[in-house]
Coordinates of C-alpha atoms and ligand atoms in Angstrom, one line a residue:
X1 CA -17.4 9.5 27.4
X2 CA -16.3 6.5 25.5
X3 CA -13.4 6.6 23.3
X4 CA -15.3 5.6 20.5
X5 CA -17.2 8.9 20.5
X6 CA -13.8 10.7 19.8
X7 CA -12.0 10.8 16.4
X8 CA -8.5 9.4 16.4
X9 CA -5.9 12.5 16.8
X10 CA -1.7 12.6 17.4
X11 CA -0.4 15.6 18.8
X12 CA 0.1 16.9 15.4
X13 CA -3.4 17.7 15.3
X14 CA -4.1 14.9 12.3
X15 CA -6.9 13.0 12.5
X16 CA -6.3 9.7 11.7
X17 CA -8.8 7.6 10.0
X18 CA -7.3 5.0 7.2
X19 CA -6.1 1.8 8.2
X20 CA -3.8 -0.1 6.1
X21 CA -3.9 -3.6 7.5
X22 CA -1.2 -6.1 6.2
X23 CA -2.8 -9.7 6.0
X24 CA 0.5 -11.3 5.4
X25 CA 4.1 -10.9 4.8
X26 CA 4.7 -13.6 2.4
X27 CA 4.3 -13.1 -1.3
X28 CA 4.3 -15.1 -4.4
X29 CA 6.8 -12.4 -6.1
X30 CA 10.2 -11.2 -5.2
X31 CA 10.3 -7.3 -6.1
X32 CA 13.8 -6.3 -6.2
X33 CA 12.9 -2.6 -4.5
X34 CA 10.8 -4.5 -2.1
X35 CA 12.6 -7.9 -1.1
X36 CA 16.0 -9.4 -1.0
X37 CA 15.9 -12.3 -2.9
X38 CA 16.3 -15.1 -0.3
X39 CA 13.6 -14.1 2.5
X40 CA 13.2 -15.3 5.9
X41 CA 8.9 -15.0 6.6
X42 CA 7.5 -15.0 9.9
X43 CA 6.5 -18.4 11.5
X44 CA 2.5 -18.9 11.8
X45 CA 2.7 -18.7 15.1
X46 CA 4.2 -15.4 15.0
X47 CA 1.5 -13.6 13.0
X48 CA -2.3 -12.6 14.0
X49 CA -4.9 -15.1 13.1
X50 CA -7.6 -14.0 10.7
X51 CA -10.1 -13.7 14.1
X52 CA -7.6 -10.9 15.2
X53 CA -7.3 -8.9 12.5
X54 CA -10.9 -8.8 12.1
X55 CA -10.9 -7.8 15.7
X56 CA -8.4 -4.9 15.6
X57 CA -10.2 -3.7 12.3
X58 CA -13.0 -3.6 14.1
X59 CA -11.7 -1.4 16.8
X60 CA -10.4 1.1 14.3
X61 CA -13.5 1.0 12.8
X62 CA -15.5 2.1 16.0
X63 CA -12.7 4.8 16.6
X64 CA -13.7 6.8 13.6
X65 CA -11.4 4.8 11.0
X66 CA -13.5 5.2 7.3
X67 CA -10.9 3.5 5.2
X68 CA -8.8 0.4 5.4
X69 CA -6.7 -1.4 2.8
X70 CA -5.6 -4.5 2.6
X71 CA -2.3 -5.2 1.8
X72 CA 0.9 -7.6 2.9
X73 CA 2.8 -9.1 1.3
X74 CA 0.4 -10.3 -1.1
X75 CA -3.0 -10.1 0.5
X76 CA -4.3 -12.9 -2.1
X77 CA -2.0 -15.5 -0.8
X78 CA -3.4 -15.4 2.3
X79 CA -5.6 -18.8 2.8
X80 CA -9.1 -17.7 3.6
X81 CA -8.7 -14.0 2.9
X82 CA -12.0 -13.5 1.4
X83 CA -13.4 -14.7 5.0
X84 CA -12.1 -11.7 6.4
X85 CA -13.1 -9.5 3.7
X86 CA -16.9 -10.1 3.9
X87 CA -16.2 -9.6 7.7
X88 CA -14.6 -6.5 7.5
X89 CA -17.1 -5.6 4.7
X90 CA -19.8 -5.3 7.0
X91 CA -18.3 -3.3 9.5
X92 CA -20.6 -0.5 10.4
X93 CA -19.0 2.5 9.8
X94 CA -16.5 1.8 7.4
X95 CA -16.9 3.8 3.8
X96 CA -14.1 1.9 2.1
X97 CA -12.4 -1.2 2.3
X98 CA -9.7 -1.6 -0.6
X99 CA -7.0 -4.0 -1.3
X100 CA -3.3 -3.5 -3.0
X101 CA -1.9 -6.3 -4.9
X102 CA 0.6 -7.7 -7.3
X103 CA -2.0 -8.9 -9.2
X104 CA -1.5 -12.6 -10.3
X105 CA -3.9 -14.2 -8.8
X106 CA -6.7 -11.8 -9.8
X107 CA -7.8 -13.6 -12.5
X108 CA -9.4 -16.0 -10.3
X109 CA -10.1 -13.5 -7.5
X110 CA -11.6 -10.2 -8.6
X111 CA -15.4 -11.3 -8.6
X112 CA -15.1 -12.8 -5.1
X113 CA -13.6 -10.0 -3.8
X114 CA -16.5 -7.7 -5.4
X115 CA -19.0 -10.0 -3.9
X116 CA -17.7 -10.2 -0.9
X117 CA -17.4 -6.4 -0.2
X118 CA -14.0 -4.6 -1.7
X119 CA -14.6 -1.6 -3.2
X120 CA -11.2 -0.3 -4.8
X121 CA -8.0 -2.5 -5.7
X122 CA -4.6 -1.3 -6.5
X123 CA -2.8 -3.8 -8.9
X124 CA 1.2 -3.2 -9.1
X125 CA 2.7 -2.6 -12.8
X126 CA 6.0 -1.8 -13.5
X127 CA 6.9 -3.0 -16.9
X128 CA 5.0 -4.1 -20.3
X129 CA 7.5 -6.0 -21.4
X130 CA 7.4 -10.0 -20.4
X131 CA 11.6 -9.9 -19.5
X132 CA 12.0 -7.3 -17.7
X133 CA 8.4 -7.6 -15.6
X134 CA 10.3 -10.9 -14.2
X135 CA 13.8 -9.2 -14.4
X136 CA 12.0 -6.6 -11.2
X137 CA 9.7 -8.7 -9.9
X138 CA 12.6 -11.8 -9.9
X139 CA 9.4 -14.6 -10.6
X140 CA 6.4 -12.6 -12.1
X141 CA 4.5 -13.5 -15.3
X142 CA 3.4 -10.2 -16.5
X143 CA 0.4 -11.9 -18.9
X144 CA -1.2 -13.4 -16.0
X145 CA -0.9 -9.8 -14.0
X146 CA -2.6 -8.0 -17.3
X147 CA -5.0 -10.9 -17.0
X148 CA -5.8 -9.9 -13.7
X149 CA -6.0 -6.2 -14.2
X150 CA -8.7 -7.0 -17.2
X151 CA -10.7 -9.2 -15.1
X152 CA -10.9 -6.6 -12.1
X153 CA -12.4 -3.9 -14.8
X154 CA -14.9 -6.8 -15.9
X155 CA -15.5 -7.6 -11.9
X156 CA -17.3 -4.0 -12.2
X157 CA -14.6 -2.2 -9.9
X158 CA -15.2 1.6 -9.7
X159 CA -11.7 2.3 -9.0
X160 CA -8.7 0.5 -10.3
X161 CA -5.8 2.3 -10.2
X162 CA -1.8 0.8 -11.4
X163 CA 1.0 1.5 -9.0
X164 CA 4.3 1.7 -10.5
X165 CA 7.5 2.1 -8.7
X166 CA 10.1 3.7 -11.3
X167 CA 13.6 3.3 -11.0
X168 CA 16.8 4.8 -13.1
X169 CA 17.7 3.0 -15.7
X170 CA 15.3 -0.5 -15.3
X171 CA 12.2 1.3 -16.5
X172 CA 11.7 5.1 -16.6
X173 CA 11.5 5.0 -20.3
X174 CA 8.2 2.9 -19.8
X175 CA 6.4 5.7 -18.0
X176 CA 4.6 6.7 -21.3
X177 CA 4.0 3.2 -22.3
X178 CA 2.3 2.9 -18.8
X179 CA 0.3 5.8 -19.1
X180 CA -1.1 4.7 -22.2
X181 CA -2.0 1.7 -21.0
X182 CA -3.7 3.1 -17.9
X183 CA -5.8 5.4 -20.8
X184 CA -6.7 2.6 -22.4
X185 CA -8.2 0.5 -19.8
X186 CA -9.5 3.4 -18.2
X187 CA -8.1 2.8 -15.2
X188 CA -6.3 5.4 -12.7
X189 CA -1.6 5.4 -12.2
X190 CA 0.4 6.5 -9.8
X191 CA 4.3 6.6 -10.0
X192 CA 6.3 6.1 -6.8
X193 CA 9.5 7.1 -5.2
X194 CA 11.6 4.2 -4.3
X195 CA 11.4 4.2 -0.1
X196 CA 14.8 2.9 1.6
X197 CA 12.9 0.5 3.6
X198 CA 15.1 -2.7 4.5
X199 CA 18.4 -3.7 3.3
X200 CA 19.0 -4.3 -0.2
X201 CA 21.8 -5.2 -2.9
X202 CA 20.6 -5.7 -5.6
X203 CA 20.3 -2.1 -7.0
X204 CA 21.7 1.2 -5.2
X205 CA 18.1 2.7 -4.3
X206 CA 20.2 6.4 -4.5
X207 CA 21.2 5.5 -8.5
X208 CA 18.0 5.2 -8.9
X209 CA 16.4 7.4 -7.9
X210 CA 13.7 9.2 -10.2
X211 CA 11.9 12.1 -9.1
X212 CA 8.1 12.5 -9.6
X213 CA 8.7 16.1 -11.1
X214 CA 11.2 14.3 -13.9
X215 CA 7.9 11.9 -14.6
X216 CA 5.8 14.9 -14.4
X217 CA 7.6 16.5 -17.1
X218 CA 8.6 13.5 -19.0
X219 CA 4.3 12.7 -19.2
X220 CA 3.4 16.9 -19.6
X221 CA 5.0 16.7 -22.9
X222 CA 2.7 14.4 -24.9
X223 CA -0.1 15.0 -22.3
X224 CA -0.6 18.2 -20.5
X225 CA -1.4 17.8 -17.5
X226 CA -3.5 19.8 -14.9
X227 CA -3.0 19.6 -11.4
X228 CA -6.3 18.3 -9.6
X229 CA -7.3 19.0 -5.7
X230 CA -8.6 15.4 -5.9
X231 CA -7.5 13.3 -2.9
X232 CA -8.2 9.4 -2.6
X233 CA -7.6 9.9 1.1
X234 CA -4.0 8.4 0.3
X235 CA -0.9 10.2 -0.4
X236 CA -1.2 10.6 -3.9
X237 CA -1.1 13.8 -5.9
X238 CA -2.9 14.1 -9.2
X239 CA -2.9 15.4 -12.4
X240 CA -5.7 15.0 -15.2
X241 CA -5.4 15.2 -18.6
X242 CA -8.0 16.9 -21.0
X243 CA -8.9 13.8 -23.0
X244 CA -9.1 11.1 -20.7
X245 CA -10.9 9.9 -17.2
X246 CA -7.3 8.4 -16.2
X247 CA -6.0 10.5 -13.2
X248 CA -2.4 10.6 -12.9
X249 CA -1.0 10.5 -9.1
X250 CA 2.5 10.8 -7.8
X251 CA 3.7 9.4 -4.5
X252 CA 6.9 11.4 -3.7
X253 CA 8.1 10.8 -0.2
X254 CA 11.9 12.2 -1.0
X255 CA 10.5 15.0 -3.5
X256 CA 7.5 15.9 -2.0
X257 CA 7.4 15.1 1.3
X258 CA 3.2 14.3 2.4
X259 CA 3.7 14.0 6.3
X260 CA 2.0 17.3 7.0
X261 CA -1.4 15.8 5.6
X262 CA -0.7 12.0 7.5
X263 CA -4.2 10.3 8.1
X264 CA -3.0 7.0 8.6
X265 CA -1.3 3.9 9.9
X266 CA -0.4 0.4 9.5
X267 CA -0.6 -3.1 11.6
X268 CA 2.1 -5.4 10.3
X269 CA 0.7 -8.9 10.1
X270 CA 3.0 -9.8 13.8
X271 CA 0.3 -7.4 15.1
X272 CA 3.0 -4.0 15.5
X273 CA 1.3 -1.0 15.3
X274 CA 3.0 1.0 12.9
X275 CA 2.6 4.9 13.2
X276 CA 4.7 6.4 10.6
X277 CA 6.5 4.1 7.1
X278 CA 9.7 5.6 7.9
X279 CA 10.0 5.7 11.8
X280 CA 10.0 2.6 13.9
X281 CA 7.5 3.9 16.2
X282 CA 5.0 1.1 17.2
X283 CA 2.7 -0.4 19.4
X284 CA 2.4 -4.2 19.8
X285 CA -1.2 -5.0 19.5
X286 CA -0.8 -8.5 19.0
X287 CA 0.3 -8.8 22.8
X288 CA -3.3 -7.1 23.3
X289 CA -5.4 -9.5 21.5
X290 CA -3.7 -12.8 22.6
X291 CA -4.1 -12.0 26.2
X292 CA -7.7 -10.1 26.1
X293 CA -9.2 -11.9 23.4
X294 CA -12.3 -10.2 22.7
X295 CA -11.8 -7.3 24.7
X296 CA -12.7 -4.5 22.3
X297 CA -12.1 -1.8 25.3
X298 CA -8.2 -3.1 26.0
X299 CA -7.9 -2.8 22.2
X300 CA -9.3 0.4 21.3
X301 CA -7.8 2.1 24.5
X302 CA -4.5 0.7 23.5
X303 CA -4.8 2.1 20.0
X304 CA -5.8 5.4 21.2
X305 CA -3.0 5.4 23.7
X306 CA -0.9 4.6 20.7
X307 CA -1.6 7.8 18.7
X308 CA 1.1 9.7 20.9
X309 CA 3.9 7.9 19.5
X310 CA 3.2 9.0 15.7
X311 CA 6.3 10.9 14.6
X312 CA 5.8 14.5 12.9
X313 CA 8.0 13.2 10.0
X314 CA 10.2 10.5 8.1
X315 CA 13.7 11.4 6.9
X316 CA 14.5 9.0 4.5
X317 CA 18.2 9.6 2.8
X318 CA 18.8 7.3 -0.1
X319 CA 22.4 8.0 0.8
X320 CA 22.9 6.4 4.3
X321 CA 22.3 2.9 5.2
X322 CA 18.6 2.5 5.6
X323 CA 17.6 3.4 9.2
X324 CA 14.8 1.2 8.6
X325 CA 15.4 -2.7 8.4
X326 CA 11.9 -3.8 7.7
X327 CA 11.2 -4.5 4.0
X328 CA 8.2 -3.3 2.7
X329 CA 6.3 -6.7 2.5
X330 CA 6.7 -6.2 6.4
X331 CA 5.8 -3.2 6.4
X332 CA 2.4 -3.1 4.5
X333 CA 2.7 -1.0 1.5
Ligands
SAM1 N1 2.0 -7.3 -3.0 C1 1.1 -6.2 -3.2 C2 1.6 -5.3 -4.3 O1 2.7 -5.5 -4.7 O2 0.8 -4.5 -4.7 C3 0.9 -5.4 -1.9 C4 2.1 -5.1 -1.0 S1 3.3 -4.1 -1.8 C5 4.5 -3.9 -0.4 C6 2.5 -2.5 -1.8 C7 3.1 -1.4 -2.7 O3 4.4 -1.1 -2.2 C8 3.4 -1.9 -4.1 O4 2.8 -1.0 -5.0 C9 4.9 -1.8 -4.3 O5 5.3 -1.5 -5.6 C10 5.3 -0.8 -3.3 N2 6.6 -0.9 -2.8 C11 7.2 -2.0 -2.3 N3 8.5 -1.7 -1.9 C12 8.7 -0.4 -2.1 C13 9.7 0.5 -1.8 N4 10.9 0.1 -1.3 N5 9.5 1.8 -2.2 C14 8.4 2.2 -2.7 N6 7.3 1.4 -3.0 C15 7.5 0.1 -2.7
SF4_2 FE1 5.4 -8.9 -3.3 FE2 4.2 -6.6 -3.5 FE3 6.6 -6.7 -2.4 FE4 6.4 -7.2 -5.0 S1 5.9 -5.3 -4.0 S2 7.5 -8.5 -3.5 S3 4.4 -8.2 -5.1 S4 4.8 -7.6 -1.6

């Protein structure tokens, strides 16, 4: 037997099949929950080539994975990213193929991406308000982001959902603002917990910490909401309300703790193998693919070997020192 007649499993028992594959670490923005503000990226001869990563997804692919999302860093900088995305578009096999992204550069990129395969996007939106969208994301222009986000809903996109990451004090009394906005472009939100993932100063990620159940409540007064059994095969929770198609999710990794229901993992753009966002468990395909190029057997029995080292659980504490140095743009959020 082959192992790509056998889904991917951990000792846990979960099946894994949703790749999130991070195109790049480098980004156009400067998210103060994501970056510090003076960041070191990888050199190009550190990170997989666009041949590799088209060769690792298509391992996963033939091991049973029905989902991957593109992310970085900010996928869109990538040169030639839409190269890859027709490529991994016509993977046999693969039910979704969806891209998270800060949302700048949509305005020029939504209908390419459509054409050339994507089928979801995610677009990151913390604020309304011009000052403080640049105050968190240290460069962004929030018009040309709303620009974006308008000309992914004319691209035709099923599914657009916001992501918003809410913090204490810089913009948890925006949450309804957000919402309303979501309801009016029709378009799906999630609120997220802050994740101590690399080293920052410029806020204290435990001071700012906002639970999703504060949001919940703060959003079930104007709106009721009723919890859904909906899953986008992410870790999302949602909520409906009775007058609108906007679903409300909540991504609570202090709060409400989703490792139980894991289905996937990451590749970082250096070609690590990430099995869990909050362990630093890994395997280092990239040392795969440069010396077996084109081996899809070394690959895929290197991934599958690879599913033994996925952790039952991350322990994040906003009140240590994170235990985990990478930033997200590393990372693959
Ligand atoms: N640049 C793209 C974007 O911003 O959508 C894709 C990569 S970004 C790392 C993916 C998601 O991770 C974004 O929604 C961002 O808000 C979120 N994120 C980044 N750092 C985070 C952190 N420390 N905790 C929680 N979410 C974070
Ligand atoms: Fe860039 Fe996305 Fe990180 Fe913001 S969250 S700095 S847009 S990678």
């Amino acid at each position: 037997m082959t192992s790509s007649t056998l889904p991917l499993q951990d000792r846990f028992g979960r099946k894994v099949d949703y790749l999130r594959l991070s195109v790049t670490d480098r980004c156009d923005f400067r998210c103060v929950y994501c970056m510090a503000e003076d960041m070191q990226f990888l050199p190009r001869s550190e990170i997989l080539s666009l041949e590799q990563l088209y060769e690792i997804a298509r391992a996963f692919v033939a091991l049973g994975v029905k989902k991957i999302r593109l992310t970085g860093g900010e996928p869109l900088v990538r040169n030639n990213i839409l190269q890859l995305v027709e490529n991994i578009a016509r993977l046999d096999g693969l039910e979704q193929l969806h891209l998270t992204t800060n949302g700048a550069r949509l305005d020029r990129f939504a209908k390419p991406l459509r054409a050339a395969g994507v089928t979801g996007i995610n677009i990151s939106l913390d604020s309304l308000q011009p000052a403080r969208f640049r105050e968190l994301t240290r460069v962004g222009d929030l018009g040309k982001v709303i620009g974006g986000i308008d000309a992914a809903r004319d691209a035709g996109f099923k599914r657009l959902k916001l992501n918003a990451v809410v913090m204490k004090g810089r913009n948890d009394d925006e949450v309804l603002d957000l919402v309303d906005f979501a309801r009016e472009r029709q378009v799906d939100i999630s609120f997220i917990e802050e994740m101590p993932l690399g080293q920052i100063d410029e806020h204290s990620r435990a001071l700012s910490f906002c639970s999703s159940d504060e949001l919940r409540q703060q959003i079930g007064q104007h709106y009721p909401l009723t919890a859904s059994d909906e899953s986008t095969g992410g870790p999302s929770r949602y909520y409906r309300m009775a007058d609108s198609d906007t679903r409300i999710g909540f991504i609570s990794p202090h709060s409400h703790n989703f490792c139980h229901l894991c289905n996937r993992v990451r590749l970082t753009v250096e070609g690590r193998l990430l099995l869990c966002l909050g362990n630093e468990h890994s395997a280092d395909l990239k040392e795969i693919v440069d010396r077996f190029p084109g081996n899809q057997e070394k690959l895929q029995q290197a991934i599958v070997a690879a599913m033994d080292l996925k952790p039952e659980r991350h322990h994040f504490d906003l009140n240590d020192a994170p235990q985990i140095v990478r930033f997200m743009n590393m990372t693959g959020g």
